[in-house]
mmCIF file of C-alpha atoms and ligand atoms in Angstrom:
data_model
loop_
_atom_site.group_PDB
_atom_site.id
_atom_site.type_symbol
_atom_site.label_atom_id
_atom_site.label_comp_id
_atom_site.label_asym_id
_atom_site.label_seq_id
_atom_site.Cartn_x
_atom_site.Cartn_y
_atom_site.Cartn_z
ATOM 1 C CA MET A 74 15.565 41.346 -8.044
ATOM 2 C CA THR A 75 14.765 37.709 -7.555
ATOM 3 C CA ARG A 76 12.487 35.851 -5.549
ATOM 4 C CA VAL A 77 13.687 34.099 -2.351
ATOM 5 C CA PRO A 78 10.998 30.623 -2.826
ATOM 6 C CA SER A 79 8.508 30.124 -0.283
ATOM 7 C CA PRO A 80 10.549 27.868 2.845
ATOM 8 C CA ILE A 81 9.130 24.508 1.969
ATOM 9 C CA LEU A 82 7.369 22.811 5.372
ATOM 10 C CA LEU A 83 8.240 18.689 6.615
ATOM 11 C CA VAL A 84 5.431 17.943 8.580
ATOM 12 C CA THR A 85 5.518 14.037 9.183
ATOM 13 C CA SER A 86 5.002 11.458 12.784
ATOM 14 C CA LEU A 87 8.665 9.834 12.450
ATOM 15 C CA CYS A 88 10.948 9.386 14.668
ATOM 16 C CA ALA A 89 13.162 12.486 15.005
ATOM 17 C CA ASP A 90 16.251 10.380 13.150
ATOM 18 C CA GLU A 91 14.174 9.526 10.343
ATOM 19 C CA GLN A 92 12.031 12.287 9.944
ATOM 20 C CA SER A 93 15.824 14.292 9.859
ATOM 21 C CA ALA A 94 17.127 11.724 6.872
ATOM 22 C CA TRP A 95 13.816 12.634 5.520
ATOM 23 C CA ARG A 96 14.895 16.264 5.213
ATOM 24 C CA GLU A 97 18.507 15.400 4.542
ATOM 25 C CA ALA A 98 17.688 13.718 1.103
ATOM 26 C CA LEU A 99 15.168 16.395 0.877
ATOM 27 C CA ALA A 100 17.137 19.727 0.728
ATOM 28 C CA LEU A 101 19.915 17.465 -0.560
ATOM 29 C CA ALA A 102 17.297 17.352 -3.417
ATOM 30 C CA MET A 103 16.142 20.795 -3.866
ATOM 31 C CA PRO A 104 19.522 23.116 -3.165
ATOM 32 C CA GLY A 105 17.956 26.326 -4.029
ATOM 33 C CA GLU A 106 15.143 25.721 -1.541
ATOM 34 C CA THR A 107 14.340 25.916 1.847
ATOM 35 C CA ILE A 108 13.638 23.152 4.149
ATOM 36 C CA VAL A 109 11.497 24.008 7.789
ATOM 37 C CA THR A 110 9.572 22.029 10.035
ATOM 38 C CA ALA A 111 7.404 23.704 13.389
ATOM 39 C CA GLU A 112 9.720 23.057 15.660
ATOM 40 C CA ASP A 113 12.500 25.960 13.685
ATOM 41 C CA GLY A 114 10.082 27.988 14.210
ATOM 42 C CA VAL A 115 8.972 29.517 10.801
ATOM 43 C CA ASP A 116 6.742 32.131 10.299
ATOM 44 C CA ARG A 117 3.458 29.804 8.687
ATOM 45 C CA GLY A 118 1.546 31.869 7.192
ATOM 46 C CA LEU A 119 4.884 31.978 4.382
ATOM 47 C CA VAL A 120 4.688 28.324 3.066
ATOM 48 C CA GLU A 121 3.253 27.656 0.583
ATOM 49 C CA VAL A 122 3.927 23.587 -0.350
ATOM 50 C CA ALA A 123 4.236 20.989 2.684
ATOM 51 C CA ILE A 124 5.630 17.726 2.342
ATOM 52 C CA ILE A 125 3.959 15.319 4.561
ATOM 53 C CA ALA A 126 4.433 12.086 5.787
ATOM 54 C CA ASN A 127 1.513 10.352 7.984
ATOM 55 C CA PRO A 128 1.319 14.025 9.963
ATOM 56 C CA PRO A 129 -0.379 14.308 13.407
ATOM 57 C CA PRO A 130 -3.801 15.387 12.715
ATOM 58 C CA GLY A 131 -4.774 19.061 13.015
ATOM 59 C CA SER A 132 -0.465 19.934 12.224
ATOM 60 C CA LEU A 133 -1.459 21.506 9.105
ATOM 61 C CA ARG A 134 -3.465 23.815 10.391
ATOM 62 C CA ASP A 135 -3.031 27.779 10.266
ATOM 63 C CA LEU A 136 -1.638 27.968 6.747
ATOM 64 C CA PRO A 137 -3.118 30.062 5.114
ATOM 65 C CA ALA A 138 -0.734 31.053 2.170
ATOM 66 C CA LEU A 139 -0.789 26.908 1.896
ATOM 67 C CA ASP A 140 -1.093 25.684 -2.066
ATOM 68 C CA TRP A 141 -0.859 22.343 -1.949
ATOM 69 C CA ILE A 142 0.909 19.160 -0.027
ATOM 70 C CA HIS A 143 3.032 16.552 -1.481
ATOM 71 C CA SER A 144 2.546 13.349 0.454
ATOM 72 C CA LEU A 145 5.850 11.158 0.592
ATOM 73 C CA TRP A 146 3.012 7.946 1.083
ATOM 74 C CA ALA A 147 1.530 6.546 -1.661
ATOM 75 C CA GLY A 148 -1.851 5.343 0.405
ATOM 76 C CA VAL A 149 -3.271 8.990 1.436
ATOM 77 C CA ASP A 150 -5.875 6.767 3.474
ATOM 78 C CA LYS A 151 -5.082 8.481 6.981
ATOM 79 C CA ILE A 152 -4.445 12.107 6.605
ATOM 80 C CA LEU A 153 -8.021 12.219 4.923
ATOM 81 C CA GLN A 154 -9.210 11.219 7.997
ATOM 82 C CA ASP A 155 -8.025 14.337 9.367
ATOM 83 C CA ASP A 156 -10.955 16.745 9.593
ATOM 84 C CA THR A 157 -8.056 20.101 9.768
ATOM 85 C CA LEU A 158 -6.686 19.124 6.817
ATOM 86 C CA PRO A 159 -7.378 22.098 4.493
ATOM 87 C CA ASP A 160 -8.357 22.670 0.800
ATOM 88 C CA THR A 161 -5.625 21.966 -0.173
ATOM 89 C CA PRO A 162 -4.876 19.648 -3.618
ATOM 90 C CA ILE A 163 -3.258 16.446 -2.279
ATOM 91 C CA VAL A 164 -0.498 14.943 -3.899
ATOM 92 C CA ARG A 165 0.725 11.526 -3.308
ATOM 93 C CA LEU A 166 3.925 9.532 -4.240
ATOM 94 C CA VAL A 167 3.958 8.149 -7.819
ATOM 95 C CA ASP A 168 7.429 6.052 -7.361
ATOM 96 C CA PRO A 169 8.314 3.874 -10.400
ATOM 97 C CA ALA A 170 10.987 2.489 -7.880
ATOM 98 C CA LEU A 171 8.382 1.445 -4.894
ATOM 99 C CA ALA A 172 6.380 0.092 -7.878
ATOM 100 C CA GLN A 173 9.004 -2.403 -8.535
ATOM 101 C CA ALA A 174 9.509 -3.145 -5.122
ATOM 102 C CA MET A 175 6.313 -3.893 -4.462
ATOM 103 C CA ALA A 176 6.274 -6.033 -7.538
ATOM 104 C CA GLU A 177 9.114 -7.625 -6.103
ATOM 105 C CA GLY A 178 7.374 -8.611 -2.626
ATOM 106 C CA VAL A 179 4.082 -9.410 -3.594
ATOM 107 C CA ALA A 180 5.982 -11.901 -6.499
ATOM 108 C CA ALA A 181 8.336 -13.355 -3.223
ATOM 109 C CA ALA A 182 4.875 -13.675 -1.130
ATOM 110 C CA VAL A 183 2.796 -15.873 -3.727
ATOM 111 C CA LEU A 184 5.986 -17.786 -4.617
ATOM 112 C CA HIS A 185 6.709 -18.252 -1.046
ATOM 113 C CA LEU A 186 3.153 -19.721 -0.745
ATOM 114 C CA HIS A 187 3.272 -21.334 -4.473
ATOM 115 C CA ARG A 188 6.042 -23.563 -3.301
ATOM 116 C CA ASP A 189 4.710 -24.194 0.532
ATOM 117 C CA LEU A 190 7.365 -23.142 2.207
ATOM 118 C CA HIS A 191 4.675 -21.593 5.076
ATOM 119 C CA VAL A 192 4.035 -25.089 5.081
ATOM 120 C CA TYR A 193 7.729 -26.159 5.677
ATOM 121 C CA ALA A 194 8.485 -23.306 7.896
ATOM 122 C CA ALA A 195 5.453 -24.865 10.023
ATOM 123 C CA GLN A 196 7.061 -28.580 8.997
ATOM 124 C CA GLN A 197 10.347 -27.316 10.678
ATOM 125 C CA SER A 198 8.832 -26.528 14.141
ATOM 126 C CA ARG A 199 8.236 -30.394 14.107
ATOM 127 C CA LYS A 200 11.753 -31.169 13.009
ATOM 128 C CA GLU A 201 9.351 -33.284 10.076
ATOM 129 C CA TRP A 202 10.526 -34.137 7.104
ATOM 130 C CA ARG A 203 8.035 -34.738 3.936
ATOM 131 C CA GLN A 204 7.867 -33.443 0.702
ATOM 132 C CA HIS A 205 5.307 -31.947 -0.791
ATOM 133 C CA PRO A 206 4.152 -32.458 -4.581
ATOM 134 C CA VAL A 207 5.456 -28.584 -7.065
ATOM 135 C CA ARG A 208 2.499 -27.489 -9.072
ATOM 136 C CA PRO A 209 3.653 -25.732 -12.499
ATOM 137 C CA VAL A 210 2.778 -21.579 -11.834
ATOM 138 C CA ALA A 211 0.876 -21.700 -15.580
ATOM 139 C CA GLY A 212 -1.767 -23.913 -13.662
ATOM 140 C CA ARG A 213 -1.932 -21.628 -10.346
ATOM 141 C CA ARG A 214 -4.513 -18.972 -10.740
ATOM 142 C CA VAL A 215 -3.754 -15.214 -9.372
ATOM 143 C CA GLY A 216 -6.148 -12.248 -8.019
ATOM 144 C CA VAL A 217 -4.682 -8.845 -7.954
ATOM 145 C CA LEU A 218 -7.517 -6.303 -6.900
ATOM 146 C CA GLY A 219 -6.315 -2.375 -7.674
ATOM 147 C CA LEU A 220 -4.805 -2.182 -11.070
ATOM 148 C CA GLY A 221 -2.895 0.838 -10.088
ATOM 149 C CA GLU A 222 0.404 1.911 -10.114
ATOM 150 C CA MET A 223 1.297 -1.446 -7.514
ATOM 151 C CA GLY A 224 -1.058 -3.805 -9.120
ATOM 152 C CA ARG A 225 -0.296 -3.392 -12.952
ATOM 153 C CA ALA A 226 3.697 -3.752 -12.225
ATOM 154 C CA SER A 227 2.435 -6.321 -9.571
ATOM 155 C CA ALA A 228 0.127 -8.412 -12.301
ATOM 156 C CA ALA A 229 2.750 -8.015 -14.530
ATOM 157 C CA LEU A 230 5.803 -9.293 -13.017
ATOM 158 C CA LEU A 231 3.377 -12.670 -11.841
ATOM 159 C CA ALA A 232 2.239 -12.542 -15.100
ATOM 160 C CA THR A 233 5.967 -12.740 -16.692
ATOM 161 C CA LEU A 234 6.733 -15.858 -14.339
ATOM 162 C CA GLY A 235 4.036 -17.414 -15.513
ATOM 163 C CA PHE A 236 0.760 -17.467 -13.073
ATOM 164 C CA ASP A 237 -2.239 -17.307 -14.387
ATOM 165 C CA VAL A 238 -3.542 -14.084 -13.214
ATOM 166 C CA GLN A 239 -6.415 -12.130 -13.092
ATOM 167 C CA GLY A 240 -6.576 -8.697 -11.864
ATOM 168 C CA TRP A 241 -9.756 -6.000 -10.535
ATOM 169 C CA SER A 242 -10.073 -2.067 -10.490
ATOM 170 C CA ARG A 243 -13.211 0.618 -10.708
ATOM 171 C CA SER A 244 -12.266 1.038 -14.781
ATOM 172 C CA ARG A 245 -11.030 -1.352 -17.357
ATOM 173 C CA ARG A 246 -7.097 -1.282 -16.922
ATOM 174 C CA GLU A 247 -4.891 -3.079 -19.698
ATOM 175 C CA VAL A 248 -2.029 -5.341 -18.460
ATOM 176 C CA ALA A 249 -0.189 -7.292 -20.964
ATOM 177 C CA LYS A 250 -1.552 -11.261 -20.518
ATOM 178 C CA VAL A 251 -3.647 -10.422 -17.401
ATOM 179 C CA ARG A 252 -6.846 -10.819 -17.390
ATOM 180 C CA ALA A 253 -9.154 -7.659 -16.289
ATOM 181 C CA PHE A 254 -12.309 -6.920 -14.528
ATOM 182 C CA ALA A 255 -14.063 -3.752 -13.703
ATOM 183 C CA GLY A 256 -16.291 -2.315 -11.427
ATOM 184 C CA PRO A 257 -18.453 -3.945 -8.774
ATOM 185 C CA GLU A 258 -20.209 -6.376 -11.575
ATOM 186 C CA GLY A 259 -16.622 -7.299 -11.985
ATOM 187 C CA PHE A 260 -16.035 -8.423 -8.685
ATOM 188 C CA ALA A 261 -16.715 -12.297 -8.430
ATOM 189 C CA PRO A 262 -15.443 -12.486 -11.774
ATOM 190 C CA ALA A 263 -11.850 -11.451 -10.521
ATOM 191 C CA LEU A 264 -11.969 -13.482 -7.613
ATOM 192 C CA GLU A 265 -13.121 -17.187 -9.677
ATOM 193 C CA GLY A 266 -10.978 -19.772 -9.350
ATOM 194 C CA VAL A 267 -8.035 -17.682 -7.507
ATOM 195 C CA GLU A 268 -5.717 -19.930 -5.684
ATOM 196 C CA ILE A 269 -3.938 -16.903 -3.947
ATOM 197 C CA LEU A 270 -5.467 -12.986 -3.706
ATOM 198 C CA VAL A 271 -3.698 -10.672 -3.437
ATOM 199 C CA ASN A 272 -5.023 -7.626 -2.539
ATOM 200 C CA LEU A 273 -3.132 -3.539 -3.611
ATOM 201 C CA LEU A 274 -6.393 -1.334 -2.371
ATOM 202 C CA PRO A 275 -6.377 1.694 -1.465
ATOM 203 C CA LEU A 276 -8.416 2.058 1.495
ATOM 204 C CA THR A 277 -11.870 4.017 0.326
ATOM 205 C CA PRO A 278 -15.321 3.510 2.581
ATOM 206 C CA GLU A 279 -15.763 1.172 -0.518
ATOM 207 C CA THR A 280 -13.171 -1.008 -0.024
ATOM 208 C CA ARG A 281 -12.653 -1.045 3.528
ATOM 209 C CA GLY A 282 -13.748 -3.989 5.155
ATOM 210 C CA VAL A 283 -12.963 -5.502 0.735
ATOM 211 C CA LEU A 284 -11.324 -9.169 2.654
ATOM 212 C CA ARG A 285 -14.380 -10.593 4.635
ATOM 213 C CA ARG A 286 -16.567 -13.960 4.422
ATOM 214 C CA GLU A 287 -18.206 -13.679 1.544
ATOM 215 C CA THR A 288 -14.722 -12.524 -0.650
ATOM 216 C CA PHE A 289 -12.999 -15.367 0.617
ATOM 217 C CA GLU A 290 -16.427 -17.915 -0.011
ATOM 218 C CA ARG A 291 -15.638 -17.522 -3.769
ATOM 219 C CA LEU A 292 -11.718 -18.017 -3.928
ATOM 220 C CA ALA A 293 -11.231 -21.449 -4.809
ATOM 221 C CA PRO A 294 -10.828 -23.919 -1.740
ATOM 222 C CA GLY A 295 -8.197 -23.329 0.798
ATOM 223 C CA ALA A 296 -7.249 -20.499 -0.825
ATOM 224 C CA HIS A 297 -4.079 -18.199 0.540
ATOM 225 C CA VAL A 298 -4.864 -14.056 0.839
ATOM 226 C CA VAL A 299 -1.685 -11.756 0.528
ATOM 227 C CA ASN A 300 -3.175 -8.101 2.385
ATOM 228 C CA PHE A 301 -0.354 -5.685 1.222
ATOM 229 C CA GLY A 302 -3.250 -2.957 1.138
ATOM 230 C CA ARG A 303 -4.099 -1.958 4.369
ATOM 231 C CA GLY A 304 -5.348 -3.515 7.476
ATOM 232 C CA ALA A 305 -8.756 -2.148 7.139
ATOM 233 C CA HIS A 306 -9.281 -3.996 4.465
ATOM 234 C CA LEU A 307 -9.546 -6.893 6.602
ATOM 235 C CA VAL A 308 -11.933 -9.199 8.223
ATOM 236 C CA GLU A 309 -10.450 -10.711 11.048
ATOM 237 C CA ALA A 310 -12.605 -12.154 12.548
ATOM 238 C CA ASP A 311 -13.579 -14.077 8.730
ATOM 239 C CA LEU A 312 -9.786 -14.222 8.043
ATOM 240 C CA ILE A 313 -9.325 -16.611 11.520
ATOM 241 C CA GLU A 314 -12.781 -17.828 10.876
ATOM 242 C CA ALA A 315 -12.139 -19.299 7.133
ATOM 243 C CA LEU A 316 -8.329 -20.371 8.498
ATOM 244 C CA ASN A 317 -9.578 -22.666 11.255
ATOM 245 C CA THR A 318 -12.622 -24.410 9.538
ATOM 246 C CA GLY A 319 -9.134 -24.708 5.986
ATOM 247 C CA ARG A 320 -11.474 -22.687 3.494
ATOM 248 C CA LEU A 321 -8.215 -20.710 3.013
ATOM 249 C CA GLY A 322 -5.045 -21.952 3.592
ATOM 250 C CA HIS A 323 -2.294 -19.010 4.694
ATOM 251 C CA ALA A 324 -2.950 -15.301 4.895
ATOM 252 C CA MET A 325 0.236 -12.933 4.318
ATOM 253 C CA LEU A 326 -0.289 -10.202 5.825
ATOM 254 C CA ASP A 327 1.996 -6.625 5.893
ATOM 255 C CA VAL A 328 -0.758 -4.137 7.231
ATOM 256 C CA PHE A 329 -2.421 -4.078 10.457
ATOM 257 C CA GLU A 330 -4.709 -1.607 11.409
ATOM 258 C CA GLN A 331 -2.021 -0.491 14.296
ATOM 259 C CA GLU A 332 1.022 -0.725 13.566
ATOM 260 C CA PRO A 333 3.201 -2.229 15.140
ATOM 261 C CA LEU A 334 0.804 -4.707 16.568
ATOM 262 C CA PRO A 335 0.308 -5.183 19.227
ATOM 263 C CA LYS A 336 2.574 -7.709 20.887
ATOM 264 C CA ASP A 337 -0.951 -9.265 22.671
ATOM 265 C CA HIS A 338 -2.242 -9.908 19.220
ATOM 266 C CA ARG A 339 -3.858 -13.460 18.258
ATOM 267 C CA LEU A 340 -2.487 -12.695 14.749
ATOM 268 C CA TRP A 341 1.293 -13.096 15.884
ATOM 269 C CA SER A 342 0.683 -16.661 17.232
ATOM 270 C CA HIS A 343 -1.699 -18.203 14.894
ATOM 271 C CA PRO A 344 -0.220 -21.040 12.165
ATOM 272 C CA GLY A 345 -1.940 -20.140 9.530
ATOM 273 C CA VAL A 346 -0.596 -16.097 9.231
ATOM 274 C CA THR A 347 2.670 -14.728 8.536
ATOM 275 C CA ILE A 348 3.567 -11.098 9.590
ATOM 276 C CA LEU A 349 5.819 -8.365 7.823
ATOM 277 C CA PRO A 350 5.976 -5.399 9.811
ATOM 278 C CA HIS A 351 4.331 -3.245 7.032
ATOM 279 C CA VAL A 352 7.824 -3.818 4.501
ATOM 280 C CA ALA A 353 5.855 -5.035 1.620
ATOM 281 C CA ALA A 354 7.758 -2.070 -0.617
ATOM 282 C CA PRO A 355 9.380 0.899 1.342
ATOM 283 C CA THR A 356 9.823 3.969 -0.069
ATOM 284 C CA SER A 357 12.734 4.962 -1.271
ATOM 285 C CA ARG A 358 13.973 8.128 0.807
ATOM 286 C CA ALA A 359 16.412 8.873 -2.169
ATOM 287 C CA THR A 360 14.136 8.468 -5.559
ATOM 288 C CA ALA A 361 10.873 10.064 -3.710
ATOM 289 C CA ALA A 362 13.041 13.027 -2.469
ATOM 290 C CA ALA A 363 13.950 13.613 -6.104
ATOM 291 C CA ILE A 364 10.270 13.534 -7.320
ATOM 292 C CA VAL A 365 9.098 15.537 -4.660
ATOM 293 C CA ALA A 366 11.547 17.808 -5.811
ATOM 294 C CA GLU A 367 10.716 17.784 -9.261
ATOM 295 C CA ALA A 368 7.321 18.594 -8.557
ATOM 296 C CA ILE A 369 8.260 22.005 -6.909
ATOM 297 C CA ALA A 370 10.450 22.332 -9.577
ATOM 298 C CA ALA A 371 7.755 22.624 -11.921
ATOM 299 C CA PHE A 372 5.504 24.208 -9.519
ATOM 300 C CA ARG A 373 8.099 26.668 -9.243
ATOM 301 C CA ARG A 374 8.120 27.161 -13.430
ATOM 302 C CA THR A 375 4.335 27.838 -13.334
ATOM 303 C CA GLY A 376 2.745 28.063 -10.687
ATOM 304 C CA ARG A 377 0.411 24.601 -10.760
ATOM 305 C CA PRO A 378 0.643 21.114 -8.955
ATOM 306 C CA PRO A 379 1.072 18.280 -9.900
ATOM 307 C CA PRO A 380 -1.719 16.382 -10.413
ATOM 308 C CA ALA A 381 -3.594 15.672 -7.084
ATOM 309 C CA ILE A 382 -5.459 12.957 -5.366
ATOM 310 C CA ASP A 383 -9.676 12.305 -5.766
ATOM 311 C CA ARG A 384 -10.452 13.497 -2.338
ATOM 312 C CA HIS A 385 -13.973 12.702 -2.763
ATOM 313 C CA ARG A 386 -12.971 8.927 -4.399
ATOM 314 C CA GLY A 387 -10.808 8.351 -1.590
ATOM 315 C CA TYR A 388 -7.721 8.043 -3.681
HETATM 316 P P1 NDP B 175 -3.446 3.511 -6.926
HETATM 317 O O1 NDP B 175 -4.471 5.184 -6.739
HETATM 318 O O2 NDP B 175 -2.298 3.523 -8.712
HETATM 319 O O3 NDP B 175 -4.351 2.496 -7.594
HETATM 320 C C1 NDP B 175 -5.296 1.919 -6.642
HETATM 321 C C2 NDP B 175 -5.957 0.871 -7.842
HETATM 322 O O4 NDP B 175 -7.280 0.617 -7.169
HETATM 323 C C3 NDP B 175 -6.459 1.156 -8.970
HETATM 324 O O5 NDP B 175 -6.672 0.868 -10.351
HETATM 325 C C4 NDP B 175 -8.073 1.808 -8.968
HETATM 326 O O6 NDP B 175 -8.935 1.284 -9.928
HETATM 327 C C5 NDP B 175 -8.425 0.756 -7.751
HETATM 328 N N1 NDP B 175 -9.603 0.737 -6.871
HETATM 329 C C6 NDP B 175 -9.816 1.744 -5.952
HETATM 330 N N2 NDP B 175 -11.403 1.744 -5.826
HETATM 331 C C7 NDP B 175 -11.398 0.597 -6.132
HETATM 332 C C8 NDP B 175 -12.750 0.056 -6.661
HETATM 333 N N3 NDP B 175 -13.514 0.990 -5.292
HETATM 334 N N4 NDP B 175 -13.157 -0.793 -6.952
HETATM 335 C C9 NDP B 175 -12.033 -1.808 -7.630
HETATM 336 N N5 NDP B 175 -10.978 -0.652 -8.017
HETATM 337 C C10 NDP B 175 -10.495 0.036 -6.509
HETATM 338 O O7 NDP B 175 -2.666 2.858 -5.919
HETATM 339 P P2 NDP B 175 -1.219 2.392 -5.521
HETATM 340 O O8 NDP B 175 -1.219 1.041 -6.251
HETATM 341 O O9 NDP B 175 -0.225 3.405 -6.190
HETATM 342 O O10 NDP B 175 -1.112 2.099 -4.025
HETATM 343 C C11 NDP B 175 -2.666 1.525 -3.201
HETATM 344 C C12 NDP B 175 -2.182 1.243 -2.475
HETATM 345 O O11 NDP B 175 -1.257 -0.011 -1.452
HETATM 346 C C13 NDP B 175 -2.095 2.258 -1.219
HETATM 347 O O12 NDP B 175 -3.367 2.654 -1.326
HETATM 348 C C14 NDP B 175 -1.582 2.137 0.167
HETATM 349 O O13 NDP B 175 -2.626 1.463 0.983
HETATM 350 C C15 NDP B 175 -0.982 0.193 -0.559
HETATM 351 N N6 NDP B 175 0.579 0.729 -0.265
HETATM 352 C C16 NDP B 175 1.028 -0.576 -0.255
HETATM 353 C C17 NDP B 175 2.449 -0.223 0.436
HETATM 354 C C18 NDP B 175 2.935 -1.491 1.318
HETATM 355 O O14 NDP B 175 4.191 -1.286 1.936
HETATM 356 N N7 NDP B 175 2.463 -2.685 2.198
HETATM 357 C C19 NDP B 175 3.221 0.359 0.101
HETATM 358 C C20 NDP B 175 2.765 1.165 -0.830
HETATM 359 C C21 NDP B 175 1.144 1.068 -1.396
HETATM 360 P P3 NDP B 175 -8.611 2.804 -11.133
HETATM 361 O O15 NDP B 175 -7.218 2.101 -11.618
HETATM 362 O O16 NDP B 175 -10.090 2.518 -12.091
HETATM 363 O O17 NDP B 175 -8.414 3.668 -10.566
HETATM 364 C C1 OXD B 176 2.541 4.072 1.221
HETATM 365 C C2 OXD B 176 3.207 2.924 2.607
HETATM 366 O O1 OXD B 176 1.057 3.920 0.947
HETATM 367 O O2 OXD B 176 4.129 2.591 2.474
HETATM 368 O O3 OXD B 176 3.876 4.832 0.771
HETATM 369 O O4 OXD B 176 1.916 1.997 2.998
#
């Protein structure tokens, strides 16, 4: 007798349309599985696998048979803040298409700043026709904080474009044509001479507030900052002070402690800031659903979930 696979619970805090688009994509990628949501009135005692996207706190309680969780997000900082989270492995999204999208987003941001497009946007608002010298990429040092899935792809693309790239991670990572630094002792050298700093760290107790005054002071004067990690990496008051004094040139921010960024937030109107609405690397439903489907198929065959995040490290 063939065993009917247990239902897979999809739990998100997405709007109804987006959640059903995900459900459809997941169902298409794994036609032999049944994807359910809490609203379907499923017997929670049967659920062995949950697929999540920023689930509301408490929504993964009362799942006694839960074996593991697959997140549709790369970053797991929000989920880990839920104290009711069951003690099961959490697998995060690792998708080459996401890393490629991030690398493109980082290259776009860095080239934008490198070619002074933020300066020309400000000039346009004043109808000012003024040319600035163009510097070669080879002389421009870019620092990348975090050399994981996102950071390695981004650093590699920046190096291919000809920038002088250096990166920082917890353990030493090899990326062709990128000077790599690691650990607390590698932090200061990783910032030395950096004119454009890109943050691609996960948010953990150790990395919270990493973009602060002491960090900015180690960069080249007038350096630019790109924050594509998480909002809480940035100490906003330190950023504003550094922009106002000219210690920093410009900041390109994609992530915020509160998203959407409230309409009355001071960052919206700061002339030294470009705001992006969390679009550095949008998740592709098709590729992500295929990756999740493959992980679940392997679990059905072997009974083992894919490699999980380290909850103690926080990523
Ligand atoms: P990974 O886990 O693959 O990489 C994390 C990197 O950060 C690793 O190189 C890790 O070092 C390094 N790191 C972690 N903690 C420290 C520390 N204390 N000191 C030094 N280095 C540290 O994550 P991803 O690259 O997949 O994603 C990174 C983050 O990007 C996500 O957590 C998310 O916040 C953000 N993100 C943003 C998106 C957007 O659209 N804005 C989209 C997707 C992700 P080591 O290599 O030694 O482990
Ligand atoms: C993610 C993100 O973590 O989009 O996947 O920020």
